[in-house]
């Protein structure tokens, strides 16, 4: 399978394909398979220059430069980097989506990732006013009450204060409420990076917010909501129901995948609100206020609201409902030959664990239960796979997830019947990838 242009082809390769050299690539790939080339077996595209040598593959027969020379010393890269051969696998902006790059989004390259963890450097980004690399010695978190009796001892914490407290580490997905938002009306973007890439999953480490509220003597009976405020210039503020905090799940996090948060993701402190849309995961967290009513701030009254078919706005749809997507094969990739493929994708639910995922190769007429890779965790990405023999005829690939509450991911027709087509947020419809006879995979919608 040739990977989608976003994550693999070099500029020269893309020029080749643009010039109509696709068949040439396929032919040389098949020749490489016949020769048992390791590159082909690893699923890498053979380039037009790859030899079709009946005498055998020189890549296995001949001595290699890397096997006959001295390698680089330790710590040549004090902070390790991916292989230069993987440099196409990067976060990308959708050209023209926003007017300024500081108030924009970069999408995670889901088509090239394995398992469930998003490498920190590929975690999607969504900033309302650019990102900052804050000096942790000067960063503070204040906890106060909307009324004096809500918090007995308001406090200002340093990073040191927070990092001395007993930590918890948990794996969770974060999905922007606007993920798949461009697809509400019809097909808009070609690849899974752009349809679903406002989604990432990490192990977060921090302190339960409940611990800090208790430390400040918050009245957890009178409290009904908290307000979280970011330290960047966007005045990002979000209301969070106290039940989520009392459950112990909401975390004031400083760690991500074993190291400190990346600046783009809120260094040195962010809120982690498992299952809830990304906007509530306030980055560069500077203040928590305990209150007894929703705050209806600008980011909850004008943005991150659902435009319903009757023209009314629905506020506070915060939970990310059950959803899934096939990441391979997916839009922009090409199946180079019929035969065996592994269909692989991601499923998640803001209400708990994924219970099952069904996959269809005929546009939803027949479904087969996929295998869920372990671990299967609550409010975390789950990887699913299904073996598939492509017979070379057109196919329509879909995945449909069910979570532990029994919620079944809807088809576009079902979702639009309730939500209309003019919304931006919370599109969890079933995604369809159409495999053409040529092997090209395209984004289509089936109602
Ligand atoms: N917090 C602050 N302070 N400023 C922001 O712009 N963006 C929010 C949220 N927290 C934002 C913020 C939005 S809309 C999303 S989807 C997530 O952060 C994105 O988190 P990420 O950039 O780590 O992926």
Short mmCIF file of C-alpha atoms and ligand atoms in Angstrom, two decimals:
data_model
loop_
_atom_site.label_atom_id
_atom_site.label_comp_id
_atom_site.label_asym_id
_atom_site.label_seq_id
_atom_site.Cartn_x
_atom_site.Cartn_y
_atom_site.Cartn_z
CA UNK A 1 0.00 0.00 0.00
CA UNK A 2 1.29 3.43 -0.83
CA UNK A 3 0.90 5.84 2.02
CA UNK A 4 -1.10 9.04 1.71
CA UNK A 5 0.90 11.93 0.26
CA UNK A 6 0.78 13.77 3.58
CA UNK A 7 2.95 11.35 5.40
CA UNK A 8 5.22 9.70 2.93
CA UNK A 9 5.86 10.96 -0.55
CA UNK A 10 8.67 13.42 -1.06
CA UNK A 11 8.06 16.52 -3.15
CA UNK A 12 9.71 14.69 -6.09
CA UNK A 13 7.44 11.67 -5.59
CA UNK A 14 4.38 13.91 -5.54
CA UNK A 15 5.53 15.55 -8.79
CA UNK A 16 5.93 12.07 -10.31
CA UNK A 17 2.43 11.05 -9.28
CA UNK A 18 1.02 14.36 -10.47
CA UNK A 19 2.57 13.68 -13.85
CA UNK A 20 0.53 10.49 -14.06
CA UNK A 21 3.33 8.11 -13.01
CA UNK A 22 1.06 6.23 -10.60
CA UNK A 23 1.04 3.06 -12.71
CA UNK A 24 4.78 3.20 -12.96
CA UNK A 25 5.03 3.31 -9.17
CA UNK A 26 2.66 0.39 -8.87
CA UNK A 27 4.54 -1.67 -11.47
CA UNK A 28 7.87 -1.14 -9.78
CA UNK A 29 6.31 -1.90 -6.40
CA UNK A 30 4.97 -5.24 -7.68
CA UNK A 31 8.38 -6.05 -9.11
CA UNK A 32 9.90 -5.35 -5.73
CA UNK A 33 7.35 -7.62 -4.04
CA UNK A 34 8.21 -10.37 -6.49
CA UNK A 35 11.82 -9.89 -5.55
CA UNK A 36 10.95 -10.07 -1.85
CA UNK A 37 12.21 -6.60 -1.15
CA UNK A 38 12.23 -5.70 2.54
CA UNK A 39 11.03 -2.21 1.66
CA UNK A 40 8.01 -3.63 -0.08
CA UNK A 41 7.26 -6.05 2.72
CA UNK A 42 7.38 -3.17 5.17
CA UNK A 43 4.67 -1.52 3.09
CA UNK A 44 6.95 1.22 1.77
CA UNK A 45 6.43 2.48 -1.71
CA UNK A 46 9.08 1.39 -4.15
CA UNK A 47 10.13 4.37 -6.20
CA UNK A 48 10.21 4.44 -9.96
CA UNK A 49 13.96 3.84 -9.72
CA UNK A 50 13.62 0.56 -7.77
CA UNK A 51 15.13 -2.32 -9.73
CA UNK A 52 13.07 -5.23 -11.02
CA UNK A 53 16.02 -7.58 -11.03
CA UNK A 54 15.19 -11.19 -11.80
CA UNK A 55 18.57 -12.18 -10.39
CA UNK A 56 17.52 -11.07 -6.93
CA UNK A 57 17.17 -7.97 -4.82
CA UNK A 58 20.49 -6.15 -4.47
CA UNK A 59 19.24 -4.67 -1.21
CA UNK A 60 19.55 -8.11 0.38
CA UNK A 61 22.34 -9.58 -1.77
CA UNK A 62 24.91 -6.78 -1.51
CA UNK A 63 26.75 -5.31 1.49
CA UNK A 64 25.03 -2.16 2.75
CA UNK A 65 26.73 1.14 3.65
CA UNK A 66 25.20 0.98 7.14
CA UNK A 67 26.54 -2.50 7.71
CA UNK A 68 30.08 -1.62 6.75
CA UNK A 69 30.79 1.76 8.32
CA UNK A 70 30.96 3.38 11.74
CA UNK A 71 27.62 4.70 12.96
CA UNK A 72 27.00 7.98 14.75
CA UNK A 73 28.03 8.42 18.40
CA UNK A 74 25.66 8.41 21.36
CA UNK A 75 23.97 11.70 22.14
CA UNK A 76 24.57 12.97 18.58
CA UNK A 77 20.94 14.06 18.98
CA UNK A 78 20.62 14.89 22.70
CA UNK A 79 16.87 14.94 22.21
CA UNK A 80 16.09 12.08 19.80
CA UNK A 81 14.35 12.74 16.52
CA UNK A 82 12.42 10.42 14.18
CA UNK A 83 14.29 8.94 11.22
CA UNK A 84 14.87 11.33 8.33
CA UNK A 85 12.92 8.82 6.24
CA UNK A 86 9.82 9.63 8.27
CA UNK A 87 10.02 13.40 7.88
CA UNK A 88 6.76 13.55 5.94
CA UNK A 89 4.83 12.40 8.99
CA UNK A 90 4.04 15.76 10.56
CA UNK A 91 1.21 17.88 11.89
CA UNK A 92 -0.31 19.93 9.12
CA UNK A 93 -2.54 22.97 8.76
CA UNK A 94 -5.48 22.89 6.41
CA UNK A 95 -4.70 25.62 3.88
CA UNK A 96 -7.30 28.39 3.96
CA UNK A 97 -9.12 27.07 7.04
CA UNK A 98 -8.26 30.08 9.20
CA UNK A 99 -7.06 33.59 8.48
CA UNK A 100 -4.13 33.64 10.91
CA UNK A 101 -1.94 30.75 11.99
CA UNK A 102 -1.92 31.84 15.64
CA UNK A 103 -5.68 31.24 15.87
CA UNK A 104 -5.75 27.97 14.06
CA UNK A 105 -5.37 24.22 14.23
CA UNK A 106 -2.78 21.68 13.14
CA UNK A 107 -3.97 18.14 12.51
CA UNK A 108 -2.33 14.92 13.77
CA UNK A 109 -1.28 12.47 11.01
CA UNK A 110 -3.51 9.60 12.15
CA UNK A 111 -2.84 7.67 8.94
CA UNK A 112 0.76 7.00 9.96
CA UNK A 113 0.37 6.18 13.66
CA UNK A 114 0.25 2.78 15.36
CA UNK A 115 -1.41 1.68 18.59
CA UNK A 116 -3.12 4.38 20.62
CA UNK A 117 -0.44 6.81 21.84
CA UNK A 118 0.13 10.00 19.87
CA UNK A 119 3.82 10.96 19.93
CA UNK A 120 3.96 14.29 21.77
CA UNK A 121 5.52 16.06 18.78
CA UNK A 122 2.57 14.99 16.60
CA UNK A 123 -0.21 15.85 19.08
CA UNK A 124 -2.72 18.12 17.31
CA UNK A 125 -2.69 21.80 18.24
CA UNK A 126 -5.54 24.23 18.66
CA UNK A 127 -4.69 27.72 19.82
CA UNK A 128 -6.98 30.74 19.97
CA UNK A 129 -4.11 33.21 20.30
CA UNK A 130 -0.90 31.31 19.56
CA UNK A 131 1.18 29.20 21.94
CA UNK A 132 3.60 30.36 24.61
CA UNK A 133 6.61 28.71 26.23
CA UNK A 134 5.99 29.88 29.78
CA UNK A 135 8.79 30.05 32.36
CA UNK A 136 7.67 27.42 34.90
CA UNK A 137 9.32 29.29 37.80
CA UNK A 138 6.99 32.22 37.10
CA UNK A 139 3.85 30.22 36.41
CA UNK A 140 1.15 30.28 39.10
CA UNK A 141 -2.22 28.59 39.60
CA UNK A 142 -4.77 30.41 41.74
CA UNK A 143 -7.76 28.66 43.33
CA UNK A 144 -10.53 30.94 44.57
CA UNK A 145 -14.30 31.02 45.10
CA UNK A 146 -16.98 33.05 43.30
CA UNK A 147 -18.14 33.82 46.86
CA UNK A 148 -15.85 33.84 49.94
CA UNK A 149 -17.73 30.91 51.54
CA UNK A 150 -17.12 28.66 48.49
CA UNK A 151 -13.37 28.41 49.21
CA UNK A 152 -12.13 28.85 52.81
CA UNK A 153 -8.46 29.40 52.00
CA UNK A 154 -7.90 30.67 48.46
CA UNK A 155 -4.36 29.77 47.42
CA UNK A 156 -1.77 30.52 44.78
CA UNK A 157 0.31 27.45 43.82
CA UNK A 158 3.75 27.39 42.23
CA UNK A 159 4.71 24.51 39.95
CA UNK A 160 6.87 23.20 42.79
CA UNK A 161 3.87 23.16 45.14
CA UNK A 162 1.84 21.16 42.63
CA UNK A 163 4.58 18.70 41.72
CA UNK A 164 5.13 17.80 45.40
CA UNK A 165 1.59 16.41 45.66
CA UNK A 166 0.85 12.70 45.02
CA UNK A 167 0.61 12.27 41.22
CA UNK A 168 -1.70 10.14 39.07
CA UNK A 169 -1.00 9.04 35.48
CA UNK A 170 -3.83 8.11 33.13
CA UNK A 171 -4.26 7.60 29.41
CA UNK A 172 -6.97 9.65 27.73
CA UNK A 173 -7.94 10.91 24.30
CA UNK A 174 -8.52 14.59 23.62
CA UNK A 175 -10.74 15.52 20.69
CA UNK A 176 -11.60 19.06 19.65
CA UNK A 177 -15.37 19.53 19.47
CA UNK A 178 -14.76 20.80 15.91
CA UNK A 179 -13.11 17.56 14.77
CA UNK A 180 -14.75 16.37 11.50
CA UNK A 181 -16.54 19.74 11.51
CA UNK A 182 -15.67 20.49 7.89
CA UNK A 183 -17.65 17.39 6.85
CA UNK A 184 -21.05 18.37 8.28
CA UNK A 185 -22.58 19.45 4.97
CA UNK A 186 -20.69 17.20 2.57
CA UNK A 187 -17.26 15.77 1.77
CA UNK A 188 -14.73 18.55 2.22
CA UNK A 189 -11.22 17.18 2.78
CA UNK A 190 -9.38 14.21 1.28
CA UNK A 191 -7.52 12.45 4.09
CA UNK A 192 -8.03 11.17 7.63
CA UNK A 193 -5.45 13.68 8.85
CA UNK A 194 -7.91 16.46 7.99
CA UNK A 195 -11.22 14.65 8.59
CA UNK A 196 -10.30 13.31 12.06
CA UNK A 197 -6.86 14.69 13.03
CA UNK A 198 -8.06 17.04 15.80
CA UNK A 199 -7.69 13.94 17.96
CA UNK A 200 -4.77 12.71 20.05
CA UNK A 201 -4.14 10.40 22.98
CA UNK A 202 -1.49 10.59 25.69
CA UNK A 203 -0.61 9.42 29.15
CA UNK A 204 -1.16 12.51 31.30
CA UNK A 205 0.41 12.94 34.73
CA UNK A 206 -0.74 15.42 37.32
CA UNK A 207 -2.82 15.99 40.43
CA UNK A 208 -6.58 15.44 40.64
CA UNK A 209 -8.24 18.86 40.77
CA UNK A 210 -10.29 17.54 43.67
CA UNK A 211 -7.09 17.30 45.75
CA UNK A 212 -6.39 21.02 45.21
CA UNK A 213 -9.99 22.01 45.98
CA UNK A 214 -9.88 20.02 49.21
CA UNK A 215 -6.51 21.58 50.04
CA UNK A 216 -8.11 25.03 49.75
CA UNK A 217 -11.13 24.04 51.84
CA UNK A 218 -13.63 24.31 48.98
CA UNK A 219 -17.26 23.71 49.96
CA UNK A 220 -17.87 20.73 47.68
CA UNK A 221 -21.59 20.63 48.59
CA UNK A 222 -22.31 24.26 47.68
CA UNK A 223 -20.06 24.12 44.61
CA UNK A 224 -21.89 23.21 41.42
CA UNK A 225 -19.37 24.27 38.75
CA UNK A 226 -15.81 25.39 38.40
CA UNK A 227 -14.42 27.94 35.95
CA UNK A 228 -11.00 27.17 34.44
CA UNK A 229 -8.96 30.06 33.02
CA UNK A 230 -5.92 29.94 30.73
CA UNK A 231 -2.84 32.14 31.02
CA UNK A 232 -2.53 32.96 27.29
CA UNK A 233 -3.91 36.08 25.66
CA UNK A 234 -7.10 34.40 24.44
CA UNK A 235 -8.90 34.65 27.82
CA UNK A 236 -9.91 31.03 27.40
CA UNK A 237 -12.40 30.23 30.16
CA UNK A 238 -14.60 27.18 30.49
CA UNK A 239 -17.29 26.03 32.95
CA UNK A 240 -16.98 22.43 34.16
CA UNK A 241 -19.67 20.63 36.20
CA UNK A 242 -18.46 19.78 39.70
CA UNK A 243 -19.50 16.09 39.33
CA UNK A 244 -16.63 15.58 36.88
CA UNK A 245 -14.22 17.10 39.40
CA UNK A 246 -15.62 15.11 42.34
CA UNK A 247 -15.20 11.86 40.40
CA UNK A 248 -11.45 12.51 40.64
CA UNK A 249 -11.04 12.31 36.85
CA UNK A 250 -10.35 15.99 36.17
CA UNK A 251 -6.63 16.51 36.49
CA UNK A 252 -4.28 19.45 36.70
CA UNK A 253 -1.59 17.94 34.49
CA UNK A 254 2.06 18.77 33.92
CA UNK A 255 3.20 15.48 32.37
CA UNK A 256 2.51 14.06 28.91
CA UNK A 257 3.89 10.72 27.75
CA UNK A 258 6.53 10.60 30.48
CA UNK A 259 7.93 14.12 30.09
CA UNK A 260 6.68 17.61 30.78
CA UNK A 261 3.84 18.87 28.57
CA UNK A 262 4.97 20.35 25.27
CA UNK A 263 4.61 24.17 25.12
CA UNK A 264 2.04 23.78 22.33
CA UNK A 265 -0.05 21.58 24.61
CA UNK A 266 -0.09 23.88 27.64
CA UNK A 267 3.34 23.72 29.33
CA UNK A 268 3.72 23.85 32.23
CA UNK A 269 0.12 23.15 33.34
CA UNK A 270 -3.14 22.21 31.67
CA UNK A 271 -6.51 20.88 32.68
CA UNK A 272 -7.34 17.31 31.61
CA UNK A 273 -11.10 16.71 31.45
CA UNK A 274 -11.50 13.11 30.24
CA UNK A 275 -14.32 12.52 27.76
CA UNK A 276 -15.08 16.22 27.39
CA UNK A 277 -14.41 18.25 24.22
CA UNK A 278 -10.90 19.65 23.89
CA UNK A 279 -11.79 23.29 24.50
CA UNK A 280 -12.40 22.51 28.18
CA UNK A 281 -8.87 21.15 28.53
CA UNK A 282 -7.65 24.65 29.35
CA UNK A 283 -3.95 25.10 28.57
CA UNK A 284 -1.41 27.25 30.45
CA UNK A 285 -3.92 26.92 33.33
CA UNK A 286 -3.70 29.90 35.71
CA UNK A 287 -6.93 30.01 37.70
CA UNK A 288 -9.74 27.81 38.99
CA UNK A 289 -12.82 29.47 40.43
CA UNK A 290 -15.42 27.53 42.38
CA UNK A 291 -19.01 28.66 41.71
CA UNK A 292 -22.62 27.58 41.76
CA UNK A 293 -23.77 28.36 38.18
CA UNK A 294 -22.51 28.06 34.61
CA UNK A 295 -20.49 31.10 33.58
CA UNK A 296 -21.63 31.40 29.92
CA UNK A 297 -18.28 32.92 28.92
CA UNK A 298 -17.52 33.88 25.32
CA UNK A 299 -16.14 30.41 24.57
CA UNK A 300 -19.40 28.82 25.76
CA UNK A 301 -21.99 31.37 24.60
CA UNK A 302 -20.76 32.11 21.06
CA UNK A 303 -18.33 29.29 20.30
CA UNK A 304 -18.46 25.53 20.85
CA UNK A 305 -22.26 25.51 20.63
CA UNK A 306 -24.39 23.37 18.35
CA UNK A 307 -26.53 25.06 15.71
CA UNK A 308 -29.69 22.94 15.64
CA UNK A 309 -31.95 22.53 12.56
CA UNK A 310 -34.57 24.93 14.07
CA UNK A 311 -31.96 27.71 14.22
CA UNK A 312 -31.47 27.53 18.00
CA UNK A 313 -28.07 27.12 19.59
CA UNK A 314 -27.45 24.30 22.05
CA UNK A 315 -24.89 25.16 24.76
CA UNK A 316 -22.64 22.92 26.84
CA UNK A 317 -22.67 19.78 24.66
CA UNK A 318 -19.43 18.81 26.21
CA UNK A 319 -19.18 15.02 26.12
CA UNK A 320 -17.58 13.59 22.99
CA UNK A 321 -19.95 10.81 21.91
CA UNK A 322 -18.81 7.41 20.68
CA UNK A 323 -16.96 7.61 17.35
CA UNK A 324 -14.50 5.66 15.21
CA UNK A 325 -12.57 5.95 11.98
CA UNK A 326 -10.54 3.62 9.79
CA UNK A 327 -7.05 5.11 9.53
CA UNK A 328 -5.71 2.53 7.07
CA UNK A 329 -6.65 2.17 4.27
CA UNK A 330 -7.85 5.76 4.24
CA UNK A 331 -8.22 8.72 1.91
CA UNK A 332 -5.20 9.55 -0.23
CA UNK A 333 -3.65 6.09 0.11
CA UNK A 334 -3.51 3.63 -2.78
CA UNK A 335 -3.81 -0.14 -2.64
CA UNK A 336 -1.15 -1.30 -5.07
CA UNK A 337 -2.43 -4.84 -5.56
CA UNK A 338 -5.35 -7.00 -4.55
CA UNK A 339 -4.86 -9.51 -1.77
CA UNK A 340 -4.32 -9.26 1.97
CA UNK A 341 -4.60 -6.00 3.92
CA UNK A 342 -5.18 -5.23 7.57
CA UNK A 343 -7.98 -2.73 8.07
CA UNK A 344 -6.99 -0.69 11.12
CA UNK A 345 -8.50 2.25 12.93
CA UNK A 346 -9.32 4.07 16.14
CA UNK A 347 -12.46 4.12 18.28
CA UNK A 348 -13.27 6.21 21.34
CA UNK A 349 -16.08 7.40 23.60
CA UNK A 350 -16.34 10.24 26.09
CA UNK A 351 -18.72 8.11 28.15
CA UNK A 352 -16.37 5.24 28.95
CA UNK A 353 -14.76 2.27 27.24
CA UNK A 354 -15.38 1.13 23.67
CA UNK A 355 -17.29 -2.17 23.76
CA UNK A 356 -17.11 -3.24 20.13
CA UNK A 357 -16.34 -2.03 16.64
CA UNK A 358 -17.91 -3.46 13.48
CA UNK A 359 -16.37 -2.98 10.08
CA UNK A 360 -18.10 -3.06 6.70
CA UNK A 361 -16.42 -3.30 3.30
CA UNK A 362 -19.66 -2.86 1.34
CA UNK A 363 -20.94 0.48 2.62
CA UNK A 364 -22.84 -0.81 5.64
CA UNK A 365 -24.77 -3.74 4.16
CA UNK A 366 -22.73 -6.41 5.95
CA UNK A 367 -20.73 -5.92 9.16
CA UNK A 368 -17.95 -7.99 10.76
CA UNK A 369 -16.79 -7.55 14.34
CA UNK A 370 -13.24 -6.19 14.50
CA UNK A 371 -10.59 -7.21 17.05
CA UNK A 372 -9.92 -4.63 19.77
CA UNK A 373 -6.22 -4.35 20.61
CA UNK A 374 -5.42 -4.13 24.30
CA UNK A 375 -5.42 -2.04 26.35
CA UNK A 376 -9.07 -1.02 26.10
CA UNK A 377 -9.36 1.89 28.53
CA UNK A 378 -12.10 4.29 29.55
CA UNK A 379 -12.16 7.62 27.66
CA UNK A 380 -9.07 6.55 25.75
CA UNK A 381 -8.41 5.67 22.12
CA UNK A 382 -8.88 1.98 21.27
CA UNK A 383 -7.14 0.45 18.25
CA UNK A 384 -9.18 -2.03 16.19
CA UNK A 385 -8.11 -4.28 13.33
CA UNK A 386 -9.75 -6.60 10.81
CA UNK A 387 -8.05 -8.85 8.24
CA UNK A 388 -9.29 -8.14 4.70
CA UNK A 389 -8.68 -9.76 1.34
CA UNK A 390 -9.27 -7.16 -1.33
CA UNK A 391 -10.61 -8.82 -4.48
CA UNK A 392 -9.72 -5.81 -6.62
CA UNK A 393 -13.31 -4.61 -6.97
CA UNK A 394 -14.64 -1.26 -5.66
CA UNK A 395 -15.26 -1.33 -1.90
CA UNK A 396 -16.75 1.03 0.69
CA UNK A 397 -14.96 0.79 4.05
CA UNK A 398 -16.76 1.85 7.23
CA UNK A 399 -16.34 1.35 10.96
CA UNK A 400 -19.10 1.63 13.56
CA UNK A 401 -18.26 1.80 17.27
CA UNK A 402 -20.42 0.93 20.27
CA UNK A 403 -19.46 2.05 23.78
CA UNK A 404 -20.09 0.51 27.17
CA UNK A 405 -23.33 2.51 27.59
CA UNK A 406 -24.69 0.82 24.42
CA UNK A 407 -24.46 4.05 22.34
CA UNK A 408 -24.05 3.14 18.66
CA UNK A 409 -22.14 5.51 16.37
CA UNK A 410 -24.70 6.99 13.91
CA UNK A 411 -24.70 7.06 10.11
CA UNK A 412 -24.71 10.51 8.46
CA UNK A 413 -28.44 10.20 7.69
CA UNK A 414 -29.29 9.50 11.34
CA UNK A 415 -27.12 12.31 12.66
CA UNK A 416 -28.39 14.89 10.17
CA UNK A 417 -32.02 13.95 10.93
CA UNK A 418 -31.44 15.23 14.47
CA UNK A 419 -28.72 17.85 14.02
CA UNK A 420 -29.18 19.22 10.50
CA UNK A 421 -26.16 20.14 8.36
CA UNK A 422 -25.17 23.62 9.48
CA UNK A 423 -23.41 22.81 12.70
CA UNK A 424 -19.64 22.83 13.16
CA UNK A 425 -19.24 20.81 16.31
CA UNK A 426 -19.72 17.24 17.50
CA UNK A 427 -19.88 15.32 14.24
CA UNK A 428 -19.44 11.65 15.18
CA UNK A 429 -20.95 10.11 12.03
CA UNK A 430 -19.67 6.93 10.41
CA UNK A 431 -16.83 7.70 7.97
CA UNK A 432 -16.71 5.99 4.57
CA UNK A 433 -13.58 5.43 2.47
CA UNK A 434 -14.24 4.36 -1.10
CA UNK A 435 -11.68 2.01 -2.64
CA UNK A 436 -11.73 2.33 -6.43
CA UNK A 437 -10.74 -0.44 -8.82
CA UNK A 438 -7.50 1.48 -9.38
CA UNK A 439 -6.75 1.04 -5.66
CA UNK A 440 -7.14 4.75 -4.94
CA UNK A 441 -8.92 5.49 -1.66
CA UNK A 442 -11.27 8.50 -1.48
CA UNK A 443 -13.45 10.23 1.07
CA UNK A 444 -17.18 9.76 0.36
CA UNK A 445 -20.34 10.01 2.45
CA UNK A 446 -23.09 7.40 2.73
CA UNK A 447 -26.32 8.46 4.43
N1 LIG B 1 -6.53 26.70 26.38
C1 LIG B 1 -6.07 27.95 26.22
N2 LIG B 1 -5.61 28.61 27.29
N3 LIG B 1 -6.05 28.54 24.99
C2 LIG B 1 -6.53 27.89 23.88
O1 LIG B 1 -6.49 28.46 22.78
N4 LIG B 1 -7.60 25.85 23.01
C3 LIG B 1 -8.56 24.85 23.41
C4 LIG B 1 -8.00 23.95 24.51
N5 LIG B 1 -7.41 24.73 25.54
C5 LIG B 1 -7.05 26.58 24.05
C6 LIG B 1 -6.99 26.01 25.34
C7 LIG B 1 -9.04 24.00 22.35
S1 LIG B 1 -10.26 24.65 21.37
C8 LIG B 1 -8.64 22.71 22.22
S2 LIG B 1 -9.36 21.68 21.09
C9 LIG B 1 -7.56 22.16 23.02
O2 LIG B 1 -7.03 23.10 23.93
C10 LIG B 1 -6.45 21.68 22.12
O3 LIG B 1 -5.42 21.15 22.88
P1 LIG B 1 -4.02 20.84 22.19
O4 LIG B 1 -3.57 22.09 21.46
O5 LIG B 1 -3.11 20.40 23.26
O6 LIG B 1 -4.29 19.73 21.20
#
